[in-house]
Tab-separated table of C-alpha atoms in Angstrom:
chain	number	residue	atom	x	y	z
A	1	GLN	CA	-87.386	-105.826	33.917
A	2	VAL	CA	-88.160	-102.443	32.440
A	3	GLN	CA	-85.351	-100.911	30.476
A	4	LEU	CA	-85.292	-97.546	28.656
A	5	ALA	CA	-82.078	-96.922	26.690
A	6	GLU	CA	-81.410	-93.499	25.190
A	7	SER	CA	-78.910	-92.702	22.515
A	8	GLY	CA	-78.050	-89.898	20.143
A	9	GLY	CA	-76.685	-87.170	22.410
A	10	GLY	CA	-73.610	-85.216	21.635
A	11	LEU	CA	-71.919	-81.872	21.141
A	12	VAL	CA	-73.238	-79.576	18.464
A	13	GLN	CA	-73.096	-75.920	17.555
A	14	PRO	CA	-75.983	-73.558	17.870
A	15	GLY	CA	-78.525	-73.853	15.043
A	16	GLU	CA	-77.628	-77.547	14.355
A	17	SER	CA	-79.821	-80.608	14.846
A	18	LEU	CA	-79.758	-83.875	16.766
A	19	ILE	CA	-82.008	-86.845	16.997
A	20	LEU	CA	-82.424	-88.693	20.227
A	21	SER	CA	-83.855	-92.193	20.352
A	22	CYS	CA	-85.075	-94.354	23.260
A	23	ALA	CA	-85.690	-98.073	22.969
A	24	ALA	CA	-88.173	-99.460	25.609
A	25	SER	CA	-88.280	-103.107	26.738
A	26	GLY	CA	-89.958	-105.094	29.403
A	27	ILE	CA	-93.057	-102.899	29.681
A	28	ILE	CA	-96.528	-103.016	28.222
A	29	ASP	CA	-99.663	-100.856	28.457
A	30	ILE	CA	-97.671	-97.625	28.416
A	31	SER	CA	-99.877	-94.602	29.060
A	32	ALA	CA	-97.397	-91.961	27.972
A	33	MET	CA	-93.822	-91.641	26.802
A	34	SER	CA	-91.886	-88.534	27.546
A	35	TRP	CA	-88.574	-86.768	27.130
A	36	TYR	CA	-87.348	-84.828	30.122
A	37	ARG	CA	-84.177	-82.821	30.509
A	38	GLN	CA	-82.116	-81.559	33.458
A	39	ALA	CA	-79.442	-78.860	33.234
A	40	PRO	CA	-76.875	-78.433	36.036
A	41	GLY	CA	-78.320	-76.672	39.002
A	42	LYS	CA	-81.848	-76.799	37.587
A	43	GLU	CA	-84.850	-79.012	38.120
A	44	ARG	CA	-85.840	-81.725	35.674
A	45	GLU	CA	-88.385	-80.548	33.233
A	46	MET	CA	-90.726	-82.156	30.743
A	47	VAL	CA	-89.691	-81.433	27.209
A	48	ALA	CA	-92.191	-83.542	25.114
A	49	THR	CA	-94.821	-86.053	25.932
A	50	SER	CA	-96.930	-88.349	23.770
A	51	THR	CA	-99.832	-90.167	25.342
A	52	SER	CA	-101.523	-93.399	24.392
A	53	ASP	CA	-104.364	-91.533	22.783
A	54	ASN	CA	-101.927	-89.722	20.509
A	55	ALA	CA	-101.912	-86.346	22.255
A	56	ASN	CA	-98.543	-84.592	22.175
A	57	TYR	CA	-97.380	-81.901	24.510
A	58	TYR	CA	-94.227	-79.724	24.338
A	59	LEU	CA	-92.291	-77.378	26.540
A	60	ASP	CA	-93.070	-73.859	25.378
A	61	SER	CA	-89.413	-73.109	24.746
A	62	VAL	CA	-88.968	-76.093	22.308
A	63	LYS	CA	-92.274	-75.783	20.402
A	64	GLY	CA	-91.628	-75.451	16.708
A	65	ARG	CA	-88.060	-76.786	17.033
A	66	PHE	CA	-88.451	-80.281	18.631
A	67	ILE	CA	-90.601	-83.023	17.291
A	68	PHE	CA	-91.601	-86.149	19.168
A	69	SER	CA	-92.189	-89.328	17.177
A	70	GLY	CA	-92.250	-93.051	17.640
A	71	ASP	CA	-92.377	-96.499	16.164
A	72	ALA	CA	-94.863	-98.376	18.314
A	73	ALA	CA	-94.121	-101.715	16.607
A	74	LYS	CA	-90.414	-101.390	17.681
A	75	ASN	CA	-91.102	-99.624	20.958
A	76	ILE	CA	-88.755	-96.828	20.028
A	77	ILE	CA	-89.375	-93.107	20.402
A	78	TYR	CA	-87.452	-90.311	18.963
A	79	LEU	CA	-86.860	-86.595	19.682
A	80	GLN	CA	-85.848	-84.544	16.666
A	81	MET	CA	-84.183	-81.397	17.933
A	82	ASN	CA	-83.759	-78.649	15.425
A	83	ASN	CA	-82.191	-75.149	15.693
A	84	LEU	CA	-80.558	-76.087	18.986
A	85	LYS	CA	-79.651	-73.336	21.350
A	86	PRO	CA	-77.116	-73.167	24.186
A	87	GLU	CA	-79.977	-73.201	26.711
A	88	ASP	CA	-80.931	-76.648	25.424
A	89	THR	CA	-77.841	-78.006	26.969
A	90	ALA	CA	-78.805	-80.708	29.404
A	91	THR	CA	-78.964	-84.370	30.129
A	92	TYR	CA	-82.042	-85.730	28.353
A	93	TYR	CA	-84.000	-88.622	29.806
A	94	CYS	CA	-86.542	-90.883	28.291
A	95	SER	CA	-89.437	-91.825	30.605
A	96	ALA	CA	-92.381	-94.135	30.427
A	97	LEU	CA	-95.626	-93.822	32.435
A	98	LYS	CA	-97.770	-96.722	33.305
A	99	TYR	CA	-101.020	-96.710	35.286
A	100	GLY	CA	-101.728	-99.612	37.725
A	101	ALA	CA	-104.646	-100.743	39.891
A	102	GLY	CA	-106.183	-98.060	42.074
A	103	ASN	CA	-104.805	-95.162	40.106
A	104	ALA	CA	-101.243	-96.144	40.940
A	105	GLN	CA	-98.677	-94.535	38.634
A	106	TYR	CA	-95.410	-96.048	37.778
A	107	ARG	CA	-92.751	-93.926	35.981
A	108	TYR	CA	-89.658	-95.430	34.578
A	109	TRP	CA	-86.444	-93.632	33.496
A	110	GLY	CA	-83.546	-94.176	31.174
A	111	GLN	CA	-79.978	-93.488	32.202
A	112	GLY	CA	-79.913	-90.100	30.256
A	113	THR	CA	-77.903	-88.851	27.282
A	114	GLN	CA	-75.941	-85.593	27.293
A	115	VAL	CA	-76.702	-82.896	24.854
A	116	THR	CA	-74.271	-79.885	24.793
A	117	VAL	CA	-74.951	-76.952	22.476
A	118	SER	CA	-71.901	-74.654	22.229
A	119	SER	CA	-69.882	-72.760	19.692
């Protein structure tokens, strides 16, 4: 059974930092790990993605502020979020993408962790 467990969310003031972590279990041959977020009334958006060939992609609005990293041996990924802004307020989700036979794609989600940036 695939499990993705996020942690590290919370309430911070603008300009502060947070580190989110996601522990993955029950899955192998991951093609990409990602962080998504969803704010109330908005669609879920990709924040950062790291592929199996070590390519990293970031949402334009977080470039230079957020850093994706991971510990492959422990199947844990992190999202270092610096200089947080109120518009970063959202529920953040960890996601894993796995390709199957015949180009089938399987995406798995964590339960989400709330990040609130407010003064």
